[in-house]
Amino acid sequence: MSVLTRLRGLLLIVRRSLREHLLSTLVTALSAALGVGLVTAVFCLAEQSRAAFTGGALGFDAVLGARGSRVQLVLNSVFHLETSPGNLPWSAYTDIAARRGVAAAIPLVTGDNVRGFRVVGTSPEFFAVAERAPGEPPALLAGRVFEPERREAVLGASAARGTGLRVGARFHVTHDVSEHGHEHAEEFVVVGVLADTGTPADRVVWLPLEAVFRLDSHVLRGGGTEYRPQDGVPIPDSAKELSAVLLRLRDPVVGLGLDNEINRVGDRATLAWPVDRTVAELFESLGWVSGVLRVVAYLVMLLAAASILASLHNTLRERRREFAVLRALGARRRDVFAVVVLESTAIAFLGALLGLAVHVGVLALAASVVRGATGVFVDVFAWHPVLVLAPLGMTALGACAGLLPAAEAYATDVAANLQRAT
Amino acid sequence: MPLLRVRDLRKSFRRPEGDEQLVLDVPAFDVEEHEHVALRGASGSGKTTLLHVIAGLLRPDAGSVVVADTDLTRLGEAQRDAFRARHIGYVFQSFHLLPGHGALENVLLGMLFGPGPDPAFARELLVELGLGDRLGHRPAQLSVGQQQRVALARALANRPRLVLADEPTGSLDARSAGVALRLLRESCTRHGAALLVVSHDANVLGAFPRVLDLADVNRAAVVGA
């Protein structure tokens, strides 16, 4: 008789046993599924978050902002989180924009919101310079880019969905980043909606810089004294102030020079360069969180393996007669050993497959939370080697968990168990 | 040469008290090819232990058990397992069918460790024993008599030369026992197997041409047990 035929016979015994102990099979398989699903979800989420945040600078190499934390500057100006570390005078923008090594400089003003979605004042050049992917500017889903002198708005895809505003809709801006601030009197009209970029920019309501300067109650202090914009009166550059300036550099060497000049020699501004390294530093400082999550997920997998062991061990007492009968029919010790190991492996494998469903569920939930909070798009079905390694690891753990009960089955005293049952 | 030849067989067990108890002391015992033999024995007479030793499930302390020219006492455990699967069928008092498997699967499992599954022959055996319409039924879905017939089919599945039966009708009522015994003997005859039955049931013993008292065969049997 071929090994394959014998294996098929043993697998039949395993299948029937799993069916006989359906409840414990399902419970242990589900615990394995939870372990696998958590491990894969934690790895995929960490990987995708890192990729999204380190690559989410929309093609800008550096951010210039007020003297302060580089991480806070990047979080505020690129990821639209946190508050601005302070303001820069307009001259800082014109100075840096005039540098030969600077390919593009885009001014930003942050600080207000529309129904919880952050407002960013910028120039129309932003939509030509920014890149949702290398060489690919953000696409307009509908409408056009705003005119710099008008009260017009372009909405990121998530902001449009979240606020329910479409091209032609009118709205008011709320002061501050909290929804509970007072509503500015000026009415804006939506003239464009951007396609999804999968970056935090999707959650932004983009307004012309000039229109943000002119919102009622906004006071400009760029010149050191308070200036309140008047209708019909041009705002002097000396009064203007910015939250940040996004920079695209012609060469990394330029960044090195600016970093030295602004951060080390100067003391009035901060340059976050390169943006992805600044975010990477943030991720490194938060690395322990992801580490703890991974350890917890590994522990769940280990617990699942332990529950397989306990479950098989508990059913072994009633199954000693079954093993004794198999031995009486001619099964060798190694056959009953194999039956138990195959059974534990099968439970773990079943759990591993279910784990992929848990993975999709956990990631879908996490994706929704992350998208809602940061605008970062998490692809639930994105490939990661852990999607193969974790199920394989769980299956191997399951096989190992079966070794002890298998050894017990191996040692079954045939004659004693047949007599006891008679 | 008889099909089964037992010589100077001794088997002891260690009792909880620590001392050894001699359970089997069989100077000589033979069963010829195709012969049907009944051993009369009550509880404690060592009948099940004798069958276990003949089946190779237990290794004796001394003596020889030769089945079909093979001395089982000279074989290793795995070899005895393989030999048993191919040459010895066993019918247990409580049948010991595997509860999760249907009737046909139980018979096929009997073949798995022998020459290999032969579904056609397994089906033929069950049809022959009147279970043609119960092939997929699990033990719990069968009557006790039907379970006994599945156990018989399983014992014959590998076309064994020797069938051992331990109180084969012990779980059946008198009427079913008579039918089961007839089927057991007819099936063994049809398939050319010798039959060794141990029982204390007079009705069973009365159906056999050769009946031996276990107390005569086994000098260690507890008299009056």
XYZ file of C-alpha atoms in Angstrom:
647
model
C 0.000 0.000 0.000
C 1.379 3.391 -0.946
C 2.266 6.057 1.579
C -0.266 8.319 -0.118
C -3.082 5.823 0.401
C -2.121 5.456 4.052
C -1.955 9.238 4.444
C -5.390 9.595 2.874
C -6.700 7.039 5.338
C -5.148 8.893 8.274
C -6.585 12.173 6.980
C -10.020 10.540 6.860
C -9.627 9.647 10.536
C -8.571 13.241 11.242
C -11.525 14.703 9.324
C -14.008 12.523 11.143
C -12.436 13.332 14.504
C -12.611 17.056 13.813
C -16.271 16.615 12.909
C -16.896 14.602 16.067
C -15.351 17.376 18.181
C -16.764 20.191 16.093
C -17.237 22.721 18.887
C -13.726 22.431 20.312
C -12.334 22.319 16.762
C -14.063 25.592 15.904
C -13.148 27.321 19.168
C -9.475 26.414 18.880
C -9.410 27.211 15.168
C -10.953 30.606 15.915
C -8.302 31.349 18.531
C -5.660 30.486 15.925
C -7.508 32.688 13.426
C -7.441 35.574 15.870
C -3.693 35.167 16.382
C -2.938 34.992 12.665
C -5.326 37.839 11.853
C -3.808 40.108 14.492
C -0.226 39.394 13.470
C -0.900 39.991 9.777
C -2.990 43.094 10.468
C -0.374 44.628 12.785
C 2.418 44.038 10.264
C 0.426 45.285 7.273
C -0.906 48.323 9.118
C 2.551 49.281 10.410
C 4.088 48.842 6.969
C 1.387 50.767 5.144
C 1.219 53.565 7.718
C 4.962 53.998 7.508
C 4.894 53.976 3.715
C 1.984 56.426 3.619
C 3.499 58.814 6.143
C 7.031 58.714 4.827
C 5.780 59.013 1.257
C 2.898 61.338 1.954
C 4.751 64.620 1.442
C 3.186 65.039 -2.006
C 6.563 65.387 -3.669
C 7.956 68.079 -1.387
C 11.448 67.633 -0.005
C 11.411 70.048 2.910
C 9.173 72.251 5.033
C 10.161 75.640 6.360
C 8.371 76.804 9.485
C 8.674 78.782 12.665
C 11.444 77.855 15.068
C 10.353 74.776 16.938
C 9.789 71.072 16.565
C 10.462 69.634 13.106
C 8.070 66.758 13.766
C 5.280 69.146 14.754
C 5.980 71.253 11.678
C 5.727 68.252 9.352
C 2.699 66.827 11.104
C 0.895 70.146 10.798
C 1.847 71.188 7.284
C 2.068 67.809 5.523
C -0.202 65.515 7.505
C -2.634 68.186 8.741
C -2.457 66.965 12.302
C -1.458 68.815 15.459
C -1.248 72.605 15.606
C 1.201 74.889 13.847
C 4.393 75.522 15.855
C 4.109 79.239 14.985
C 4.161 81.653 12.071
C 6.775 82.846 9.612
C 6.947 86.350 8.129
C 6.171 86.607 4.396
C 9.781 87.624 3.783
C 10.947 84.180 4.853
C 8.877 82.775 1.992
C 10.128 85.235 -0.617
C 13.722 84.749 0.530
C 13.644 81.000 0.278
C 11.650 81.025 -2.961
C 14.325 83.196 -4.512
C 17.100 80.703 -3.778
C 18.547 79.121 -6.909
C 18.469 75.636 -5.428
C 14.748 75.843 -4.639
C 12.635 74.518 -7.523
C 9.301 75.403 -5.934
C 8.108 77.059 -2.744
C 4.444 76.831 -1.792
C 3.168 79.008 1.078
C 0.683 77.527 3.537
C -1.604 78.962 6.182
C -3.343 76.567 8.558
C -5.628 76.940 11.528
C -9.326 76.876 10.512
C -11.732 74.118 9.593
C -14.913 73.277 7.711
C -17.078 70.783 9.606
C -14.012 69.193 11.187
C -11.930 69.119 7.991
C -8.884 71.340 8.142
C -8.625 74.439 6.012
C -5.294 75.184 4.351
C -4.697 78.443 2.538
C -2.256 78.166 -0.335
C -1.481 79.396 -3.835
C -2.910 77.775 -6.991
C 0.646 76.614 -7.861
C 0.251 73.974 -5.160
C -1.980 71.922 -7.493
C 0.619 72.058 -10.266
C 3.635 71.332 -8.081
C 2.298 68.724 -5.639
C 2.585 65.067 -6.648
C 0.284 62.296 -5.485
C 2.800 59.904 -7.066
C 6.171 60.705 -8.657
C 5.490 62.935 -11.657
C 1.727 62.801 -11.151
C -0.054 65.929 -9.888
C -3.290 65.635 -7.897
C -6.144 65.156 -10.372
C -9.353 67.092 -10.212
C -12.367 64.843 -9.975
C -14.646 67.741 -10.767
C -14.429 71.469 -11.412
C -11.249 73.550 -11.483
C -8.576 75.093 -9.258
C -9.581 78.207 -7.316
C -8.747 81.752 -8.431
C -6.302 83.326 -5.950
C -8.329 86.495 -5.446
C -11.760 84.891 -5.011
C -13.573 83.151 -2.140
C -13.378 79.771 -3.825
C -12.388 76.361 -2.529
C -10.987 73.051 -3.764
C -11.839 70.074 -1.572
C -9.836 66.934 -1.032
C -11.801 63.764 -1.851
C -12.380 62.740 1.786
C -13.288 66.303 2.776
C -15.844 66.433 -0.032
C -17.339 63.120 1.061
C -17.234 64.045 4.731
C -18.769 67.499 4.391
C -21.152 66.511 1.622
C -20.076 69.621 -0.325
C -19.998 69.408 -4.126
C -18.925 71.802 -6.844
C -21.175 74.837 -6.613
C -21.963 74.341 -2.917
C -21.466 77.289 -0.565
C -20.110 77.123 2.972
C -18.556 79.073 5.817
C -15.229 78.465 7.497
C -15.049 77.848 11.246
C -12.269 79.575 13.152
C -9.571 77.396 14.729
C -9.065 73.672 14.115
C -11.879 72.781 16.530
C -15.423 72.494 15.213
C -16.621 74.604 18.151
C -14.947 77.829 17.061
C -16.945 80.735 15.699
C -18.039 80.779 12.072
C -16.414 83.355 9.824
C -18.838 85.589 7.978
C -17.330 85.111 4.519
C -19.066 82.645 2.232
C -16.998 80.360 0.002
C -18.043 78.367 -3.047
C -16.653 74.970 -3.983
C -15.121 75.136 -7.468
C -13.210 71.860 -7.521
C -12.936 68.422 -5.896
C -9.692 66.442 -6.020
C -9.536 62.735 -6.775
C -8.407 60.428 -3.973
C -4.659 60.507 -3.413
C -4.599 58.171 -0.411
C -2.693 60.839 1.526
C -3.674 63.226 4.316
C -4.275 65.874 1.600
C -7.586 64.150 0.906
C -8.980 65.551 4.143
C -8.106 69.172 3.397
C -10.284 72.065 2.293
C -7.942 74.165 0.135
C -8.607 77.933 0.004
C -6.724 80.823 -1.650
C -4.112 82.299 0.660
C -5.492 85.809 0.213
C -8.998 84.694 1.169
C -7.712 83.128 4.395
C -5.793 86.315 5.275
C -9.017 88.262 4.803
C -11.295 86.100 6.967
C -12.997 88.311 9.563
C -11.297 88.385 12.943
C -8.021 87.205 11.371
C -5.194 89.439 12.504
C -1.842 89.424 10.701
C 1.329 90.053 12.680
C 3.976 89.479 10.018
C 5.392 92.965 10.515
C 5.544 92.695 14.283
C 2.415 94.814 14.747
C -1.225 93.807 14.337
C -2.733 94.368 10.897
C -6.417 93.861 10.067
C -7.044 93.445 6.302
C -9.549 95.939 4.826
C -11.841 95.164 1.872
C -10.470 96.639 -1.339
C -7.119 97.467 0.230
C -4.169 95.270 -0.831
C -2.450 93.570 2.109
C 1.149 94.691 2.377
C 3.609 91.779 2.182
C 5.217 93.003 5.372
C 2.022 92.224 7.282
C 1.504 88.738 5.863
C 2.486 85.676 7.842
C 2.531 81.974 7.006
C 2.317 78.704 8.896
C 4.826 76.954 6.657
C 6.425 76.840 3.232
C 6.594 73.562 1.331
C 9.792 73.256 -0.666
C 10.929 71.216 -3.607
C 14.689 71.307 -3.985
C 16.722 70.929 -7.152
C 19.367 68.819 -5.428
C 19.783 67.086 -2.062
C 22.967 69.131 -1.554
C 20.763 72.226 -1.420
C 18.866 70.646 1.470
C 22.116 69.982 3.283
C 23.136 73.634 2.887
C 19.743 74.972 3.951
C 19.640 72.585 6.905
C 22.968 73.893 8.080
C 22.094 77.533 7.467
C 18.576 77.530 8.946
C 18.777 74.932 11.691
C 22.362 75.197 12.903
C 23.504 78.743 12.171
C 20.138 80.534 12.128
C 17.734 80.798 15.033
C 14.527 82.239 13.511
C 13.103 79.330 11.535
C 13.125 75.542 11.306
C 13.714 73.459 8.215
C 12.328 69.932 8.273
C 14.532 68.186 5.704
C 14.175 65.619 4.362
C 10.479 65.288 5.189
C 10.457 61.493 5.020
C 13.405 61.261 7.437
C 11.600 63.513 9.899
C 8.567 61.226 9.762
C 10.783 58.165 9.930
C 12.310 59.570 13.138
C 8.786 59.941 14.509
C 8.008 56.333 13.599
C 11.243 55.201 15.184
C 10.380 57.014 18.388
C 6.966 55.312 18.306
C 8.462 51.994 17.257
C 7.924 50.486 20.702
C 4.132 50.784 20.248
C 4.258 48.686 17.120
C 6.678 46.339 18.920
C 4.264 45.870 21.810
C 1.403 45.211 19.384
C 3.492 42.601 17.614
C 4.406 40.888 20.867
C 0.725 40.825 21.883
C -0.194 39.327 18.510
C 2.565 36.709 18.829
C 1.295 35.872 22.307
C -2.213 35.363 20.939
C -0.738 32.930 18.411
C 1.119 31.100 21.167
C -2.033 30.978 23.263
C -3.878 29.543 20.275
C -1.236 26.826 19.993
C -1.579 26.167 23.732
C -5.346 25.915 23.397
C -4.896 23.348 20.600
C -2.602 21.380 22.894
C -5.066 21.591 25.794
C -8.015 20.693 23.600
C -6.291 17.610 22.169
C -4.993 16.623 25.583
C -8.501 16.851 27.044
C -10.074 14.733 24.323
C -7.277 12.187 24.524
C -8.773 10.443 27.532
C -11.930 9.562 25.647
C -9.940 8.800 22.524
C -7.528 6.294 24.051
C -10.010 3.557 23.202
C -10.139 4.806 19.608
C -6.350 4.693 19.373
C -6.305 1.259 20.981
C -8.843 0.040 18.399
C -6.756 1.481 15.557
C -3.714 -0.283 16.990
C -5.705 -3.524 17.248
C -6.587 -3.096 13.559
C -2.891 -2.987 12.756
C -2.053 0.720 13.081
C 1.496 1.279 14.259
C 2.376 3.615 17.082
C 3.661 6.103 14.531
C 0.252 6.019 12.798
C -1.623 7.191 15.899
C 1.161 9.701 16.553
C 0.668 11.005 13.010
C -3.126 11.167 13.442
C -2.784 13.487 16.447
C -0.120 15.698 14.865
C -2.123 15.881 11.631
C -5.175 16.813 13.657
C -3.460 19.641 15.500
C -1.916 20.792 12.227
C -5.310 20.700 10.531
C -6.911 22.781 13.305
C -4.101 25.325 13.090
C -4.274 25.362 9.285
C -8.027 25.884 9.387
C -7.440 28.691 11.889
C -4.744 30.164 9.663
C -7.145 30.298 6.719
C -9.852 31.855 8.884
C -7.133 34.211 10.125
C -6.926 35.758 6.681
C -10.607 36.633 6.998
C -9.912 38.099 10.463
C -7.021 40.024 8.868
C -9.359 41.564 6.296
C -11.880 42.447 9.013
C -9.318 43.987 11.395
C -7.583 45.870 8.602
C -10.873 47.150 7.176
C -11.770 48.492 10.608
C -8.310 49.977 11.139
C -8.304 51.408 7.613
C -11.563 53.175 8.308
C -10.220 54.628 11.593
C -6.865 55.663 10.074
C -8.573 57.148 7.016
C -10.983 59.065 9.203
C -8.261 60.407 11.472
C -5.438 61.089 9.033
C -6.724 60.638 5.499
C -4.111 57.959 4.906
C -5.415 55.194 2.677
C -4.794 51.677 3.961
C -5.227 48.996 1.310
C -6.977 46.066 2.997
C -5.844 43.653 0.292
C -2.250 44.875 -0.026
C 0.388 42.138 -0.267
C 2.873 41.567 2.553
C 5.046 38.472 3.109
C 3.515 38.102 6.592
C 0.295 37.023 4.861
C 2.073 33.770 4.015
C 4.545 33.591 6.900
C 1.986 34.022 9.716
C -0.372 31.250 8.466
C 2.642 28.993 7.895
C 3.978 29.862 11.353
C 0.606 29.163 12.957
C 0.356 25.837 11.136
C 3.861 24.910 12.293
C 3.007 25.992 15.846
C -0.135 23.853 15.654
C 1.928 20.880 14.538
C 4.307 21.429 17.475
C 1.338 21.776 19.848
C 0.229 18.323 18.740
C 3.520 16.680 19.668
C 2.784 16.243 23.368
C -0.725 14.782 22.941
C 0.685 12.698 20.065
C 3.334 11.316 22.390
C 0.573 10.407 24.837
C -1.352 8.688 22.046
C 1.877 6.967 20.966
C 2.246 5.535 24.441
C -1.347 4.256 24.603
C -1.484 0.815 26.198
C -3.569 -1.066 23.645
C -4.492 -4.118 25.681
C -5.347 -2.124 28.810
C -7.554 0.321 26.929
C -9.349 -2.375 24.975
C -10.035 -4.308 28.173
C -11.086 -1.195 30.093
C -13.641 -0.395 27.428
C -14.953 -3.958 27.145
C 1.592 -27.637 11.013
C -1.504 -26.083 12.638
C -2.495 -22.528 11.733
C -2.113 -21.448 15.382
C 0.475 -23.150 17.540
C 0.935 -21.953 21.138
C 3.693 -23.514 23.224
C 4.808 -22.951 26.834
C 3.180 -19.556 26.942
C 3.530 -17.539 30.133
C 2.349 -14.055 30.883
C 2.379 -12.196 34.208
C 1.212 -8.772 35.266
C 2.520 -6.679 38.107
C -0.252 -6.073 40.616
C -0.732 -2.751 42.410
C 0.619 -4.470 45.523
C 3.910 -4.888 43.684
C 4.024 -8.622 43.262
C 3.737 -10.482 39.955
C 0.555 -12.350 39.090
C 0.761 -15.171 36.581
C -2.207 -14.818 34.237
C -1.311 -17.223 31.452
C 0.442 -20.563 31.645
C -0.466 -22.438 28.458
C 1.710 -25.502 27.774
C 0.242 -26.262 24.361
C -2.715 -25.107 22.331
C -3.381 -25.466 18.597
C -6.019 -24.406 16.109
C -5.993 -25.988 12.686
C -6.510 -24.195 9.367
C -10.274 -23.473 8.798
C -11.101 -24.926 12.211
C -13.743 -23.341 14.488
C -12.824 -23.619 18.152
C -14.536 -22.294 21.251
C -12.779 -21.685 24.551
C -14.978 -21.745 27.615
C -13.856 -19.185 30.145
C -15.314 -16.920 32.744
C -14.099 -13.527 33.899
C -10.599 -13.726 35.334
C -9.696 -16.874 33.465
C -7.250 -14.990 31.247
C -9.265 -15.393 28.052
C -8.889 -11.804 26.839
C -5.194 -11.805 27.716
C -4.756 -15.021 25.744
C -6.451 -13.493 22.717
C -4.333 -10.337 23.043
C -1.172 -12.413 23.110
C -2.295 -14.494 20.116
C -3.151 -11.263 18.265
C 0.283 -9.848 19.056
C -1.151 -6.984 21.107
C 0.759 -8.250 24.141
C 4.173 -9.815 24.230
C 4.347 -12.927 26.438
C 7.036 -13.382 29.084
C 7.918 -16.775 27.650
C 6.840 -19.299 25.071
C 5.902 -19.061 21.434
C 2.823 -18.095 19.424
C 3.091 -19.239 15.834
C 0.427 -18.073 13.421
C 0.687 -19.160 9.794
C 4.295 -20.245 10.310
C 5.300 -16.908 11.867
C 6.377 -16.803 15.485
C 4.892 -13.552 16.754
C 7.076 -13.590 19.844
C 10.128 -13.123 17.623
C 8.711 -10.062 15.890
C 9.121 -6.457 16.936
C 6.043 -4.438 17.806
C 5.686 -2.766 14.397
C 6.114 -6.132 12.661
C 3.444 -7.660 14.893
C 1.148 -4.731 14.049
C 1.683 -5.317 10.332
C 1.224 -9.079 10.703
C -1.979 -8.627 12.690
C -3.368 -6.249 10.095
C -2.838 -8.772 7.316
C -3.554 -12.134 8.938
C -5.685 -11.752 12.068
C -9.222 -10.428 12.375
C -10.547 -9.427 15.784
C -14.168 -9.148 16.927
C -14.533 -7.382 20.276
C -17.340 -7.933 22.747
C -18.392 -4.276 22.532
C -17.475 -4.106 18.828
C -15.261 -1.010 19.220
C -16.503 0.640 16.054
C -15.175 4.148 15.543
C -18.110 6.436 16.311
C -17.341 9.178 13.799
C -17.207 6.829 10.823
C -19.978 5.194 8.797
C -20.280 1.415 8.450
C -18.338 1.313 5.166
C -15.616 3.592 6.539
C -15.235 1.382 9.610
C -14.611 -1.593 7.366
C -12.259 0.406 5.134
C -10.297 1.476 8.212
C -9.850 -2.211 8.970
C -8.181 -2.470 5.556
C -6.113 0.712 5.855
C -3.336 -0.829 7.919
C -3.394 -4.138 6.011
C -3.176 -4.607 2.259
C -4.968 -1.323 1.616
C -8.550 -0.125 1.152
C -10.675 -2.241 -1.196
C -14.031 -0.434 -1.257
C -15.649 -3.042 -3.525
C -14.819 -5.898 -1.157
C -15.782 -3.847 1.909
C -19.152 -3.110 0.308
C -19.530 -6.772 -0.682
C -18.942 -7.881 2.913
C -21.515 -5.457 4.293
C -24.085 -6.438 1.642
C -23.395 -10.099 2.428
C -24.151 -9.350 6.104
C -27.393 -7.568 5.236
C -26.129 -4.009 5.654
C -26.253 -2.939 2.017
C -28.616 -0.099 2.887
C -26.633 1.007 5.935
C -23.254 1.717 4.378
C -23.111 5.370 5.430
C -24.756 4.908 8.810
C -22.647 5.703 11.829
C -22.605 3.251 14.774
C -25.032 5.373 16.774
C -27.502 5.072 13.891
C -27.288 1.259 13.845
C -28.895 -1.332 16.086
C -26.605 -3.390 18.343
C -26.990 -6.392 16.037
C -26.085 -4.272 13.011
C -23.046 -2.898 14.836
C -21.964 -6.456 15.538
C -22.210 -7.281 11.835
C -20.126 -4.217 10.907
C -17.519 -5.397 13.436
C -17.581 -8.835 11.801
C -17.180 -7.323 8.324
C -14.242 -5.283 9.599
C -12.627 -8.397 11.086
C -12.912 -10.172 7.726
C -11.910 -7.147 5.645
C -8.285 -8.171 5.097
C -9.174 -11.812 4.321
C -7.465 -12.986 7.550
C -6.484 -16.607 8.115
C -7.493 -16.419 11.766
C -10.438 -14.599 13.348
C -10.397 -14.069 17.121
C -13.686 -13.254 18.834
C -13.943 -12.188 22.452
C -17.473 -12.821 23.785
C -18.844 -11.875 20.371
C -22.452 -12.163 21.446
C -21.993 -10.724 24.908
C -23.775 -7.483 24.038
C -26.700 -9.125 22.207
C -30.019 -10.578 23.289
C -30.516 -14.325 22.854
C -32.207 -14.109 19.441
C -29.713 -11.658 17.987
C -26.876 -13.685 19.507
C -27.983 -16.774 17.609
C -28.126 -14.875 14.312
C -24.771 -13.196 14.966
C -23.097 -16.481 15.824
C -24.437 -18.131 12.685
C -23.219 -15.198 10.565
C -19.834 -15.253 12.274
C -19.288 -18.936 11.595
C -20.735 -18.829 8.058
C -18.650 -15.822 7.117
C -15.445 -17.346 8.458
C -16.204 -20.566 6.583
C -17.003 -18.663 3.362
C -13.820 -16.651 3.562
C -11.642 -19.553 4.619
C -10.681 -18.237 8.054
C -10.163 -20.295 11.177
C -12.232 -19.042 14.133
C -11.261 -18.958 17.796
C -14.033 -17.761 20.092
C -13.822 -17.303 23.847
C -17.124 -17.203 25.689
C -18.879 -18.348 28.770
C -22.264 -18.486 27.030
C -23.514 -22.089 26.773
C -25.516 -21.260 23.620
C -22.371 -20.050 21.898
C -20.283 -22.965 23.057
C -22.952 -25.415 21.951
C -22.637 -24.228 18.363
C -18.975 -25.255 18.057
C -17.694 -28.698 17.126
C -14.636 -28.300 19.362
C -14.947 -26.690 22.767
C -12.091 -26.468 25.224
C -12.233 -25.379 28.814
C -9.835 -22.514 29.332
C -8.996 -23.910 32.733
C -7.623 -26.987 30.946
C -5.643 -24.895 28.478
C -4.406 -22.249 30.906
C -2.949 -23.639 34.094
C -2.903 -20.160 35.592
C -6.657 -19.681 35.199
C -8.413 -19.029 38.491
C -10.513 -22.111 39.156
C -14.158 -21.232 39.563
C -13.636 -17.683 38.341
